[in-house]
PDB file of C-alpha atoms in Angstrom:
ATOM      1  CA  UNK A   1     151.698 134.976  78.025  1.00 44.00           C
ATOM      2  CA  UNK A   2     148.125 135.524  77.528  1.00 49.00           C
ATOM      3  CA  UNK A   3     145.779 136.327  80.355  1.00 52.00           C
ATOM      4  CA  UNK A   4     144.316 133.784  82.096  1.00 50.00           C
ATOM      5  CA  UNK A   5     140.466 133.672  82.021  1.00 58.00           C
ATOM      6  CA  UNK A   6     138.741 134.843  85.167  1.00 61.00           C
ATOM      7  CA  UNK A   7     135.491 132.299  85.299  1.00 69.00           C
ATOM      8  CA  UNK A   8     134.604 129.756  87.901  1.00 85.00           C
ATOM      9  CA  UNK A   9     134.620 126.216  85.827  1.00 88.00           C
ATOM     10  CA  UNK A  10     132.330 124.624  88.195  1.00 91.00           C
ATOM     11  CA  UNK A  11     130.131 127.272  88.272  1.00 94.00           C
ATOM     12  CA  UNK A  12     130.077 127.484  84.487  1.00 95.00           C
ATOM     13  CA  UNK A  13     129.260 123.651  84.653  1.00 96.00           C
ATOM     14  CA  UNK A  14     126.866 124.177  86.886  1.00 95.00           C
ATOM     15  CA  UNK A  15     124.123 126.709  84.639  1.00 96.00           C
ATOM     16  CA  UNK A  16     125.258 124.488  80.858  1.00 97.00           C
ATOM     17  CA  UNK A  17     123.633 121.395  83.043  1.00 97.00           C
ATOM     18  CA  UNK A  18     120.405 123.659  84.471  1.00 95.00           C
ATOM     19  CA  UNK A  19     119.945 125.209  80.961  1.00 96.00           C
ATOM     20  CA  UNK A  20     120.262 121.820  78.740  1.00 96.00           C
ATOM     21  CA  UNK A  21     118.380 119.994  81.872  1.00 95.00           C
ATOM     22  CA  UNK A  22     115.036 122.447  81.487  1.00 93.00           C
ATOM     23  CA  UNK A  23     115.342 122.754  77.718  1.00 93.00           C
ATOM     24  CA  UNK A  24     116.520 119.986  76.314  1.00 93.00           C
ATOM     25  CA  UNK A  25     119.677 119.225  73.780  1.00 94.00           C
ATOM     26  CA  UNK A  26     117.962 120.614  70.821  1.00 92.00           C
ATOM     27  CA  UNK A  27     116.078 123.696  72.254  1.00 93.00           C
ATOM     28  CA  UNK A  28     119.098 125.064  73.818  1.00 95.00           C
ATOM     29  CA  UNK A  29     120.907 127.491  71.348  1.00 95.00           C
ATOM     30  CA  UNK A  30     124.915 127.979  72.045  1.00 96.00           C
ATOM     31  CA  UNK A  31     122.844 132.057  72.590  1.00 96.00           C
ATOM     32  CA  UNK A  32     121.319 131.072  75.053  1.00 95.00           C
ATOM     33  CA  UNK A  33     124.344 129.201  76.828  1.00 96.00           C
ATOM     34  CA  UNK A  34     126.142 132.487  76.206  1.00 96.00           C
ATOM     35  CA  UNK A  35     123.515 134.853  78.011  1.00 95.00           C
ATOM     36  CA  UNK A  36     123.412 132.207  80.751  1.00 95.00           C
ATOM     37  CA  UNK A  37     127.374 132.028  81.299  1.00 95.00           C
ATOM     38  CA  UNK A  38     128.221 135.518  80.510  1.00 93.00           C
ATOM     39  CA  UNK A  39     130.892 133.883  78.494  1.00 94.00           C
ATOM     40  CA  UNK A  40     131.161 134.381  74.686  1.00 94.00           C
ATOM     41  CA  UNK A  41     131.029 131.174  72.626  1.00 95.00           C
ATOM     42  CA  UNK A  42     134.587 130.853  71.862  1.00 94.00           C
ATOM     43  CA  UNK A  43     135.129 130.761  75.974  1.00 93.00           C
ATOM     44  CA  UNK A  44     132.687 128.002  75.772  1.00 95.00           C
ATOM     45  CA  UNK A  45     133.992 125.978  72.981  1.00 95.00           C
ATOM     46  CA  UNK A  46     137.297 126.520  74.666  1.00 93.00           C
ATOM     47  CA  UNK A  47     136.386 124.646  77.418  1.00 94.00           C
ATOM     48  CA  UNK A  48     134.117 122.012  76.287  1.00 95.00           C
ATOM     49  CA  UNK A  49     135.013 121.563  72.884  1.00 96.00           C
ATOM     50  CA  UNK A  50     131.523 121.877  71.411  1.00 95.00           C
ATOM     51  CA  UNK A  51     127.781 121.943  72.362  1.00 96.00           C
ATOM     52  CA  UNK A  52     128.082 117.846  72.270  1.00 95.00           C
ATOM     53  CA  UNK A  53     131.005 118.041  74.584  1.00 96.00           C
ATOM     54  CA  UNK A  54     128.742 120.885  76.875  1.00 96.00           C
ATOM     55  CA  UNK A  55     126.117 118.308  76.961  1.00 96.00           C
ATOM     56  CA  UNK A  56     128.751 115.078  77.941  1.00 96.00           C
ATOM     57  CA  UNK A  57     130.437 117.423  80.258  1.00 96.00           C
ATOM     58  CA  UNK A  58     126.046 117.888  81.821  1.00 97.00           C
ATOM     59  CA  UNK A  59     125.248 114.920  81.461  1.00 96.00           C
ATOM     60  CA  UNK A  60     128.751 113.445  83.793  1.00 96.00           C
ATOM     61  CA  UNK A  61     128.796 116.100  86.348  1.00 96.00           C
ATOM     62  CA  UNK A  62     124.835 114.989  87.055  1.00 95.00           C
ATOM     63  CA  UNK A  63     125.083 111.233  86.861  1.00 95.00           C
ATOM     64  CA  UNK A  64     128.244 111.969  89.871  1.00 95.00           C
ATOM     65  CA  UNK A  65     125.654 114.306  91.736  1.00 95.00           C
ATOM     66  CA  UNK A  66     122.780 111.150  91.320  1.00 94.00           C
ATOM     67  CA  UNK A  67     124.545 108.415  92.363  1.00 95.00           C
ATOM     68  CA  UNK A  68     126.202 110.337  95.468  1.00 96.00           C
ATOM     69  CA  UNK A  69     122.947 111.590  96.339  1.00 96.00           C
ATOM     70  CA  UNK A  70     121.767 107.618  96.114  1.00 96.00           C
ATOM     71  CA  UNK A  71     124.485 106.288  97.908  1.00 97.00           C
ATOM     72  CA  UNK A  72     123.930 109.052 100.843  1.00 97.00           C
ATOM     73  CA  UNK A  73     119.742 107.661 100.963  1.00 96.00           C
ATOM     74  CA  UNK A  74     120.963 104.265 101.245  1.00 97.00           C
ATOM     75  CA  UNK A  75     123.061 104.506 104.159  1.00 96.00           C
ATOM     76  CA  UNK A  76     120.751 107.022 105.957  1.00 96.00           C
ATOM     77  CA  UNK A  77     118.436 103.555 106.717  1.00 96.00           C
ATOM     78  CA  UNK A  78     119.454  99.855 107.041  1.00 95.00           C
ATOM     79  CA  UNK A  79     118.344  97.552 104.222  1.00 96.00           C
ATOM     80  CA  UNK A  80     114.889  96.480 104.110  1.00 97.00           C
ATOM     81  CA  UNK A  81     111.535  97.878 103.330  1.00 98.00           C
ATOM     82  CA  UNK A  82     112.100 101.144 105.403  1.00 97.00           C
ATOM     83  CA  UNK A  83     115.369 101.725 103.508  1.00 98.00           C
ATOM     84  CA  UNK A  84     113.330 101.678 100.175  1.00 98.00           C
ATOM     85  CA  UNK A  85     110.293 103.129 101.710  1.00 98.00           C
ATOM     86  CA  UNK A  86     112.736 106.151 102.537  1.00 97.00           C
ATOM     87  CA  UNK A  87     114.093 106.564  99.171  1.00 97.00           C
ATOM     88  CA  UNK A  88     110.951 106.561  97.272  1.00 97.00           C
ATOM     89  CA  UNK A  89     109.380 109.064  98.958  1.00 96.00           C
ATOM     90  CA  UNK A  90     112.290 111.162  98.846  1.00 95.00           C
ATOM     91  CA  UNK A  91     112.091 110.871  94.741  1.00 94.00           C
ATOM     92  CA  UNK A  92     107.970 111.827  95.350  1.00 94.00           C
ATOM     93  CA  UNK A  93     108.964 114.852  97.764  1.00 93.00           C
ATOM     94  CA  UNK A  94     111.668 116.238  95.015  1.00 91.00           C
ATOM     95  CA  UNK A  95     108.938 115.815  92.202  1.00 90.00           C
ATOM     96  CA  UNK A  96     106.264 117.238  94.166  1.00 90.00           C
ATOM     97  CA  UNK A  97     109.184 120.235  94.726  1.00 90.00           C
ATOM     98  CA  UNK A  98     110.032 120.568  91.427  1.00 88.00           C
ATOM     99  CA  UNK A  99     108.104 123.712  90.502  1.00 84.00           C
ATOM    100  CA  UNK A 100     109.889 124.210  87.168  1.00 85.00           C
ATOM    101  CA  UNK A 101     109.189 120.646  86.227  1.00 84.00           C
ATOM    102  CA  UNK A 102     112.535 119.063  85.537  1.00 88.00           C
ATOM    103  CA  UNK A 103     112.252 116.035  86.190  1.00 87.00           C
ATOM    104  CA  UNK A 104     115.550 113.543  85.979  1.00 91.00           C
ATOM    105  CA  UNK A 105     117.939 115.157  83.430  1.00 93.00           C
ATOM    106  CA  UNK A 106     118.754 111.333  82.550  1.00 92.00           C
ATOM    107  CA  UNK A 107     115.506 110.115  82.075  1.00 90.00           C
ATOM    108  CA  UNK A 108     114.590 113.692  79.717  1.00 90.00           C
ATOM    109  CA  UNK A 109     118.038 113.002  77.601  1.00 93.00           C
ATOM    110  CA  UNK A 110     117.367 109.308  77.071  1.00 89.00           C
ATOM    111  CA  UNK A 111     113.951 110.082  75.689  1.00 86.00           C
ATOM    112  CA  UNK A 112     115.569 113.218  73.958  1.00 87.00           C
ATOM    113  CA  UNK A 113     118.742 111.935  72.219  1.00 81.00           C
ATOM    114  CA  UNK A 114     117.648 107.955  71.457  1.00 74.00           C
ATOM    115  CA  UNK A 115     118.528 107.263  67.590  1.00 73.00           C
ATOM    116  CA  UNK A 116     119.747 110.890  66.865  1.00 79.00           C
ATOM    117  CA  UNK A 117     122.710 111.298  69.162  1.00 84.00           C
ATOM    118  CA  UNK A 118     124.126 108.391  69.461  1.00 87.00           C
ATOM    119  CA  UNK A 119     127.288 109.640  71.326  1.00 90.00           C
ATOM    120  CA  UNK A 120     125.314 110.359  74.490  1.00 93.00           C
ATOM    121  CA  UNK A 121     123.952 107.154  75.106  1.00 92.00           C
ATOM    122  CA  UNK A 122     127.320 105.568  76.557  1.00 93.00           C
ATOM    123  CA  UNK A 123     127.122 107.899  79.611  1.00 93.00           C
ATOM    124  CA  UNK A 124     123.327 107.438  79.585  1.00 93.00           C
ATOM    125  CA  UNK A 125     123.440 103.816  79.687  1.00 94.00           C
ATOM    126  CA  UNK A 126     126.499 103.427  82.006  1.00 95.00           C
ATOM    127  CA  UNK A 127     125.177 105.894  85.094  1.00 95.00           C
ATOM    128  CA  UNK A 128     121.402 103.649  84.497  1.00 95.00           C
ATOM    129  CA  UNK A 129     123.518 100.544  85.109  1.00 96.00           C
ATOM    130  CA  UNK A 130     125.412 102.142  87.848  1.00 96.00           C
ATOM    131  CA  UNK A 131     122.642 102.910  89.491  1.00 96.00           C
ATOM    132  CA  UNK A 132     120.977 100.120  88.978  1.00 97.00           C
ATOM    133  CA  UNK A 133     123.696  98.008  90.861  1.00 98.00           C
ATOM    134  CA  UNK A 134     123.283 100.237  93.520  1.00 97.00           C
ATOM    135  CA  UNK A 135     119.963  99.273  93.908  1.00 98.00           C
ATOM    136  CA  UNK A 136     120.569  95.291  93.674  1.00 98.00           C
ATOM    137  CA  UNK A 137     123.060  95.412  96.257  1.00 98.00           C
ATOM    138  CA  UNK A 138     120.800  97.160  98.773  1.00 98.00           C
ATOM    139  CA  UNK A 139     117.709  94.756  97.978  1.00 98.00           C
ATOM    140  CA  UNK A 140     120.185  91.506  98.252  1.00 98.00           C
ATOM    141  CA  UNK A 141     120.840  92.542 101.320  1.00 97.00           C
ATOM    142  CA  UNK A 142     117.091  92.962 102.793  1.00 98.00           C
ATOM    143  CA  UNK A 143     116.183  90.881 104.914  1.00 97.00           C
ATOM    144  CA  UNK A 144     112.287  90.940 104.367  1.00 98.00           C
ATOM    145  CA  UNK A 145     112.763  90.999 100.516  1.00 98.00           C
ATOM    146  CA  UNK A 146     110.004  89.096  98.337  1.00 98.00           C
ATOM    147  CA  UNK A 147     111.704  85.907  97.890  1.00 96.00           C
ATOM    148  CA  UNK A 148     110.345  84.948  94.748  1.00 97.00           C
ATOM    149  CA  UNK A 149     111.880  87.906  92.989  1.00 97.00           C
ATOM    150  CA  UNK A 150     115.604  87.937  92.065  1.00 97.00           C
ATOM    151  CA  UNK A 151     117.402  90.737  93.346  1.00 98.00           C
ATOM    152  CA  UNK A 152     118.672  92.460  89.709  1.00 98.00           C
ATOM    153  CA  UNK A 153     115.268  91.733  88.504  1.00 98.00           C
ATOM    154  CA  UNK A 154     113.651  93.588  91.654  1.00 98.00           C
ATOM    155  CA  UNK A 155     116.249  96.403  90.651  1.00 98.00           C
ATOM    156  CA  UNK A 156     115.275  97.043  87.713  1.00 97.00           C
ATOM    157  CA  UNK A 157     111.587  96.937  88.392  1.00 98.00           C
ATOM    158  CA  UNK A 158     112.394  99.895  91.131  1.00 97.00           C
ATOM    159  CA  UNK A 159     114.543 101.776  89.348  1.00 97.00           C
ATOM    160  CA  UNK A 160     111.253 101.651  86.360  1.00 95.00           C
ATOM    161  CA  UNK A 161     109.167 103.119  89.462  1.00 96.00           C
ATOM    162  CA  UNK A 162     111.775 105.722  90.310  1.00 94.00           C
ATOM    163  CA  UNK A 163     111.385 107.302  86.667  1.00 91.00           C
ATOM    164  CA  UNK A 164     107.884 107.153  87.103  1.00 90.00           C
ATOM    165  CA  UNK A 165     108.003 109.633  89.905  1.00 91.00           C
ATOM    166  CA  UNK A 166     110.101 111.713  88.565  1.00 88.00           C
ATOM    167  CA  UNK A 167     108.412 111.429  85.270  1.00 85.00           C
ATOM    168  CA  UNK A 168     105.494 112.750  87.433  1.00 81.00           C
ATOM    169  CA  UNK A 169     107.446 116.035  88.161  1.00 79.00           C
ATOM    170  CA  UNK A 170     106.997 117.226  84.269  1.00 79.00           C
ATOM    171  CA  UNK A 171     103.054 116.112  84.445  1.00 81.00           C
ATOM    172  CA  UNK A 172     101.567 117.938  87.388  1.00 75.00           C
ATOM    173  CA  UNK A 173     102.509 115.448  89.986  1.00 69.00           C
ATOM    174  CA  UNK A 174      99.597 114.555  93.093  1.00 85.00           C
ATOM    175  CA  UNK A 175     100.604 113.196  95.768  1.00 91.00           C
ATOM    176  CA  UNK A 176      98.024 110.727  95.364  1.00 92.00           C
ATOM    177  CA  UNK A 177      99.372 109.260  92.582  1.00 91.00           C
ATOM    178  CA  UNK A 178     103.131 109.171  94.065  1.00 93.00           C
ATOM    179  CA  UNK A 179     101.601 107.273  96.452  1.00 94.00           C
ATOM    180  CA  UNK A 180      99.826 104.553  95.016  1.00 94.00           C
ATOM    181  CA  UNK A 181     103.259 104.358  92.641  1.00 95.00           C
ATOM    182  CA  UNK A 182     105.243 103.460  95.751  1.00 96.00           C
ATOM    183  CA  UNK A 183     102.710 101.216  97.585  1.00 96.00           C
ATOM    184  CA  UNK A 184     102.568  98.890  94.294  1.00 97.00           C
ATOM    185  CA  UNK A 185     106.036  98.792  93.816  1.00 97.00           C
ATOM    186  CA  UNK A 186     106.572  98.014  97.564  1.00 98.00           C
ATOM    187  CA  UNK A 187     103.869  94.764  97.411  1.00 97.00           C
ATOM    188  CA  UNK A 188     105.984  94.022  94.419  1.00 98.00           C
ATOM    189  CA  UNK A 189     109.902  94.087  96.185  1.00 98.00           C
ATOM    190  CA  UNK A 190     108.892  92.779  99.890  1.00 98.00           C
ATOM    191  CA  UNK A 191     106.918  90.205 101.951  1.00 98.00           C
ATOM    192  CA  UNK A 192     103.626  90.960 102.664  1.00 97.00           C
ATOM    193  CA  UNK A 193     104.512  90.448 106.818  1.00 97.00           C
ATOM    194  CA  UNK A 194     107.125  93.437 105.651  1.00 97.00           C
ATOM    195  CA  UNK A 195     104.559  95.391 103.399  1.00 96.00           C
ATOM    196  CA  UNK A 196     102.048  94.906 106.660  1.00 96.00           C
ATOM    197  CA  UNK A 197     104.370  96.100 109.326  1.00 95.00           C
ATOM    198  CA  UNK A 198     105.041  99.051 107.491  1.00 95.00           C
ATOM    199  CA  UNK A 199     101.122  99.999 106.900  1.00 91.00           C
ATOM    200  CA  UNK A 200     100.688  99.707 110.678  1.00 89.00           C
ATOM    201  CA  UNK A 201     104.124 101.338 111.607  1.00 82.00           C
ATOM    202  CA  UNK A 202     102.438 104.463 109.736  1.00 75.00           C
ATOM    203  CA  UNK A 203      99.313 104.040 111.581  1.00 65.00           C
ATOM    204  CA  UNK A 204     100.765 104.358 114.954  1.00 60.00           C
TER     205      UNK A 204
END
């Protein structure tokens, strides 16, 4: 029998999805993954088949991490204005954090790969819409949501804002700008009794 390699898979994972997440698909040479790993590139095509499959493998392993981490924001706060209130600034704090300037390894590999890797889009797409129900089921169940706005629609709108913010992490985010990002989209998804009530929460 031959010897069994001595490498920690998730670990390995883990550095392919922070080297393809800073650099990109295309800028990321199988080198590179290799000096990263400290595994030689048949070790790597061993386990992931090819640089595609590296980047499928990525691009899975973060959409379970995202939606995880979105399902754990949700709960922390019951649904309504605060809930969302809580989650946006959460996606401001992690830009405003994000001193290598990131961003959201979805959002950088749907810009990335559009029209010349076509096989990456089905995991794109599918984690989007995932996350996008997420959001509709927490805004159909606020109570102080702007009535005139259908729930998916609303979703969809906040989800736009949440890749703005984390858009802003690969610009020079302010904080300034975060801001005024979540107080529109807030008018936009609540009453404005709810909108109100939060403004003067904050003040007191």
């Amino acid at each position: 029998m031959g010897r069994q390699p001595i490498y920690n898979k998730q670990q390995v994972l883990s550095t392919v999805v922070d080297c393809l997440w800073r650099q990109g698909y295309a800028a990321t040479p199988i080198s590179e993954l290799v000096e990263r790993t400290g595994l030689k590139a048949p070790s790597l095509y061993a386990l992931f088949g090819s640089k595609k499959g590296m980047m499928l493998a990525s691009l899975e392993a973060y959409a379970h991490e995202a939606m995880h981490e979105l399902d754990d924001l949700l709960r922390a706060h019951q649904p309504g204005i605060q809930q969302i209130h809580a989650l946006l600034h959460h996606m401001l704090e992690a830009s405003l954090h994000d001193a290598a300037g990131k961003g959201c390894f979805l959002v950088n590999s749907a810009l990335e790969c559009h029209g010349e890797n076509p096989e990456f889009a089905p995991c794109i797409n599918a984690t989007m819409v995932a996350l996008r129900q997420r959001l509709q089921a927490a805004l159909e169940e606020a109570p102080d949501r702007n009535p005139a706005l259908p729930a998916a629609q609303g979703a969809l709108f906040l989800q736009a804002q949440i890749w703005a913010l984390k858009l802003l992490a690969r610009m020079g985010p302010s904080r300034e700008q975060g801001e005024v990002i979540i107080q529109q989209a807030l008018r936009v998804l609540f009453t404005a009794q709810a909108c109100t009530a939060l403004e003067q929460g904050k003040e007191n």
